[in-house]
Amino acid sequence: MADPFVKSQRLQNLPPYLFAEIDKKKRAAIAAGRDIINLGVGDPDRPTPRPIIESLQKNVENPAFHQYALDQGSPELRRSIADFCKSRYGLDLDPETEILPLIGSKEGLAHFPLAVLNPGEISLVPDPCYPVYRSASQFAGADVYTMPLEPSLGFRPDLDAIPADVYTLARLMFLNFPNNPTGGTADLPYFEKVVGLARTHGFTIAQDAAYNEMYFDKPAPSILQVPGAKDVAVEFHSLSKTFNMTGWRVGFAIGGEPMISALKQVKANCDSGIFTAVQFAAKTALDGYDELTPPIRALYKERRDAFLAAMRKLGWEVPTPEATFYVWIPCPKGYSSTDLCARLLDEASVVTTPGLGFGRTADGYIRVALTVETPRLLEAVDRIGKLSL
């Protein structure tokens, strides 16, 4: 008798989802009664700011918001997104055609390849990367071409190293700056080069800007600040880190009308609009950005500086991230990322993320998330210091 259910080949071809595996091991350790310090998944530990919560409390009472929401998002939220992008980046966006609210930026990133890619075409994916870029490209039937993030280039892909025949078949390039997991950043001249290549070779850019507001010194740019970028690039923004709203599932895409319209068409066949009360809470967040986000940014900077100072005191060579709330740490000699993470969990009860989970070029690194209070960060460093590494 044949098996009643067999997973599709596309699922069988995927590796286990990184964060699910980490959570499984963490839960097993907690169930065993151990005091775990979780520096793994990047989920803010502080609550959502009070004005955002109060907005939801108020708007959830509105019976009109209990019905289906508009797929394209409420006009009020789209206008606030346009105002935010104008104030923060100097962008002029049409709220009707160039902005699309998302059920979290991950959802938009996962759906966008279906709007762009055909089987046999190439998706240019950085390595290491947020795993969704690779899996979503595979789901769309594309071939994935790996772009290593070069430490010597500030963890940016070497655009000149990509062969001409690859550019010819490429239809999509994923970028992520500020970068998860490396903390690397990109400036406007780099984005200008990418946009020039996209226009020359006829591919689309998906720039994941989830950490654009988690910078420490110099504000991160938008790729759409490059002249002509709107013709070839879509940028994905998230409220998750900017406002401690990971559980709320709200973000947005911005870009030229043809690409936003294509993403909207995919989404119309896959999901429905965001609960309208959540959209109004998102509007409150964006309208209050200047007051709400700087304290969050300052908190991560304080944690980053304390953690780096403590690790360096132990003798670890740890690069200083310019943005995100991650620290990308080279493994000591003789350790792979999985070996090191296993030892930190088994012997120090500290959860970290192996670089290998983000891509094959990253096995010499682990990622630490600065999403616990400073005393616990320093306790984690103290535990690590007691190991012979």
mmCIF file of C-alpha atoms in Angstrom, residues 25-163:
data_model
loop_
_atom_site.group_PDB
_atom_site.id
_atom_site.type_symbol
_atom_site.label_atom_id
_atom_site.label_comp_id
_atom_site.label_asym_id
_atom_site.label_seq_id
_atom_site.Cartn_x
_atom_site.Cartn_y
_atom_site.Cartn_z
ATOM 1 C CA LYS A 25 17.059 22.429 21.126
ATOM 2 C CA LYS A 26 16.404 25.420 23.384
ATOM 3 C CA ARG A 27 13.076 24.013 24.564
ATOM 4 C CA ALA A 28 14.689 20.661 25.345
ATOM 5 C CA ALA A 29 17.313 22.379 27.494
ATOM 6 C CA ILE A 30 14.683 24.424 29.336
ATOM 7 C CA ALA A 31 12.589 21.294 29.894
ATOM 8 C CA ALA A 32 15.642 19.765 31.533
ATOM 9 C CA GLY A 33 15.565 22.600 34.075
ATOM 10 C CA ARG A 34 18.625 24.512 32.864
ATOM 11 C CA ASP A 35 18.987 28.302 33.122
ATOM 12 C CA ILE A 36 19.258 29.178 29.438
ATOM 13 C CA ILE A 37 20.446 32.555 28.166
ATOM 14 C CA ASN A 38 18.942 32.819 24.697
ATOM 15 C CA LEU A 39 21.072 34.849 22.280
ATOM 16 C CA GLY A 40 19.643 32.992 19.296
ATOM 17 C CA VAL A 41 16.588 34.224 17.419
ATOM 18 C CA GLY A 42 16.363 38.019 17.030
ATOM 19 C CA ASP A 43 13.101 38.787 18.822
ATOM 20 C CA PRO A 44 13.036 42.067 20.790
ATOM 21 C CA ASP A 45 12.653 41.489 24.523
ATOM 22 C CA ARG A 46 11.056 44.857 25.280
ATOM 23 C CA PRO A 47 7.292 45.449 24.902
ATOM 24 C CA THR A 48 5.730 47.416 22.081
ATOM 25 C CA PRO A 49 5.605 51.140 22.959
ATOM 26 C CA ARG A 50 2.484 52.168 24.838
ATOM 27 C CA PRO A 51 0.984 54.552 22.221
ATOM 28 C CA ILE A 52 0.881 51.693 19.698
ATOM 29 C CA ILE A 53 -0.822 49.366 22.164
ATOM 30 C CA GLU A 54 -3.373 52.034 23.073
ATOM 31 C CA SER A 55 -4.127 52.603 19.388
ATOM 32 C CA LEU A 56 -4.944 48.917 18.982
ATOM 33 C CA GLN A 57 -7.061 48.897 22.133
ATOM 34 C CA LYS A 58 -9.065 51.817 20.808
ATOM 35 C CA ASN A 59 -9.511 50.590 17.252
ATOM 36 C CA VAL A 60 -10.282 46.984 18.058
ATOM 37 C CA GLU A 61 -13.608 48.270 19.409
ATOM 38 C CA ASN A 62 -14.645 49.539 15.975
ATOM 39 C CA PRO A 63 -17.137 47.013 14.494
ATOM 40 C CA ALA A 64 -16.291 48.143 10.957
ATOM 41 C CA PHE A 65 -12.757 46.857 11.474
ATOM 42 C CA HIS A 66 -14.025 43.333 12.230
ATOM 43 C CA GLN A 67 -14.824 42.725 8.580
ATOM 44 C CA TYR A 68 -12.450 41.845 5.744
ATOM 45 C CA ALA A 69 -9.697 44.413 5.369
ATOM 46 C CA LEU A 70 -8.687 45.920 2.031
ATOM 47 C CA ASP A 71 -6.052 43.784 0.323
ATOM 48 C CA GLN A 72 -4.084 46.885 -0.634
ATOM 49 C CA GLY A 73 -4.157 48.222 2.929
ATOM 50 C CA SER A 74 -6.092 51.094 4.425
ATOM 51 C CA PRO A 75 -5.644 54.501 2.785
ATOM 52 C CA GLU A 76 -4.692 55.957 6.172
ATOM 53 C CA LEU A 77 -1.807 53.535 6.652
ATOM 54 C CA ARG A 78 -0.558 53.946 3.100
ATOM 55 C CA ARG A 79 -0.515 57.722 3.557
ATOM 56 C CA SER A 80 1.472 57.379 6.797
ATOM 57 C CA ILE A 81 3.947 55.089 5.033
ATOM 58 C CA ALA A 82 4.352 57.688 2.280
ATOM 59 C CA ASP A 83 4.877 60.451 4.863
ATOM 60 C CA PHE A 84 7.419 58.347 6.758
ATOM 61 C CA CYS A 85 9.376 57.559 3.596
ATOM 62 C CA LYS A 86 9.350 61.232 2.613
ATOM 63 C CA SER A 87 10.569 62.380 6.023
ATOM 64 C CA ARG A 88 13.135 59.629 6.549
ATOM 65 C CA TYR A 89 14.472 59.159 3.002
ATOM 66 C CA GLY A 90 13.175 62.059 0.922
ATOM 67 C CA LEU A 91 11.144 59.688 -1.259
ATOM 68 C CA ASP A 92 8.051 60.725 -3.185
ATOM 69 C CA LEU A 93 5.783 57.672 -3.308
ATOM 70 C CA ASP A 94 2.242 57.357 -4.621
ATOM 71 C CA PRO A 95 0.208 55.754 -1.801
ATOM 72 C CA GLU A 96 -2.173 54.251 -4.352
ATOM 73 C CA THR A 97 0.316 52.462 -6.602
ATOM 74 C CA GLU A 98 3.781 52.391 -5.032
ATOM 75 C CA ILE A 99 3.064 51.197 -1.479
ATOM 76 C CA LEU A 100 1.726 47.856 -0.295
ATOM 77 C CA PRO A 101 1.268 46.924 3.389
ATOM 78 C CA LEU A 102 2.363 43.380 4.211
ATOM 79 C CA ILE A 103 1.596 40.769 6.852
ATOM 80 C CA GLY A 104 5.192 41.209 7.988
ATOM 81 C CA SER A 105 8.050 41.760 5.552
ATOM 82 C CA LYS A 106 8.853 38.025 5.549
ATOM 83 C CA GLU A 107 5.525 37.339 3.856
ATOM 84 C CA GLY A 108 6.272 39.864 1.117
ATOM 85 C CA LEU A 109 9.788 38.526 0.577
ATOM 86 C CA ALA A 110 8.411 34.994 0.303
ATOM 87 C CA HIS A 111 5.711 35.959 -2.198
ATOM 88 C CA PHE A 112 7.737 38.327 -4.390
ATOM 89 C CA PRO A 113 9.708 35.634 -6.292
ATOM 90 C CA LEU A 114 6.382 34.215 -7.518
ATOM 91 C CA ALA A 115 5.733 37.603 -9.124
ATOM 92 C CA VAL A 116 9.123 37.781 -10.839
ATOM 93 C CA LEU A 117 10.728 34.408 -11.483
ATOM 94 C CA ASN A 118 10.062 31.667 -14.016
ATOM 95 C CA PRO A 119 11.454 28.121 -13.840
ATOM 96 C CA GLY A 120 15.023 27.965 -15.088
ATOM 97 C CA GLU A 121 15.775 31.629 -14.473
ATOM 98 C CA ILE A 122 18.335 32.708 -11.903
ATOM 99 C CA SER A 123 17.800 34.281 -8.505
ATOM 100 C CA LEU A 124 20.922 35.955 -7.117
ATOM 101 C CA VAL A 125 20.985 35.233 -3.382
ATOM 102 C CA PRO A 126 23.578 36.446 -0.859
ATOM 103 C CA ASP A 127 25.367 33.935 1.324
ATOM 104 C CA PRO A 128 24.977 34.028 4.290
ATOM 105 C CA CYS A 129 21.369 35.198 4.161
ATOM 106 C CA TYR A 130 17.956 35.107 5.759
ATOM 107 C CA PRO A 131 16.868 31.614 4.615
ATOM 108 C CA VAL A 132 13.595 32.798 3.030
ATOM 109 C CA TYR A 133 15.412 34.337 0.044
ATOM 110 C CA ARG A 134 16.706 30.951 -0.997
ATOM 111 C CA SER A 135 13.625 28.878 -0.229
ATOM 112 C CA ALA A 136 11.199 31.318 -1.872
ATOM 113 C CA SER A 137 13.335 31.365 -5.021
ATOM 114 C CA GLN A 138 13.314 27.566 -5.098
ATOM 115 C CA PHE A 139 9.550 27.468 -4.604
ATOM 116 C CA ALA A 140 9.257 29.692 -7.688
ATOM 117 C CA GLY A 141 11.253 27.133 -9.687
ATOM 118 C CA ALA A 142 14.323 29.309 -10.115
ATOM 119 C CA ASP A 143 17.959 28.312 -9.950
ATOM 120 C CA VAL A 144 19.784 29.964 -7.053
ATOM 121 C CA TYR A 145 23.157 31.562 -7.692
ATOM 122 C CA THR A 146 25.083 32.205 -4.492
ATOM 123 C CA MET A 147 26.720 35.610 -3.952
ATOM 124 C CA PRO A 148 29.194 35.279 -1.049
ATOM 125 C CA LEU A 149 29.271 38.229 1.338
ATOM 126 C CA GLU A 150 32.907 39.225 1.375
ATOM 127 C CA PRO A 151 34.377 40.307 4.753
ATOM 128 C CA SER A 152 36.971 42.397 2.894
ATOM 129 C CA LEU A 153 34.117 44.342 1.238
ATOM 130 C CA GLY A 154 32.224 44.971 4.473
ATOM 131 C CA PHE A 155 30.114 41.839 3.955
ATOM 132 C CA ARG A 156 28.822 42.961 0.582
ATOM 133 C CA PRO A 157 28.652 40.762 -2.532
ATOM 134 C CA ASP A 158 31.462 41.261 -5.032
ATOM 135 C CA LEU A 159 29.337 42.356 -7.966
ATOM 136 C CA ASP A 160 32.279 42.183 -10.371
ATOM 137 C CA ALA A 161 32.830 38.496 -9.583
ATOM 138 C CA ILE A 162 29.444 37.419 -10.964
ATOM 139 C CA PRO A 163 29.883 35.976 -14.494
#
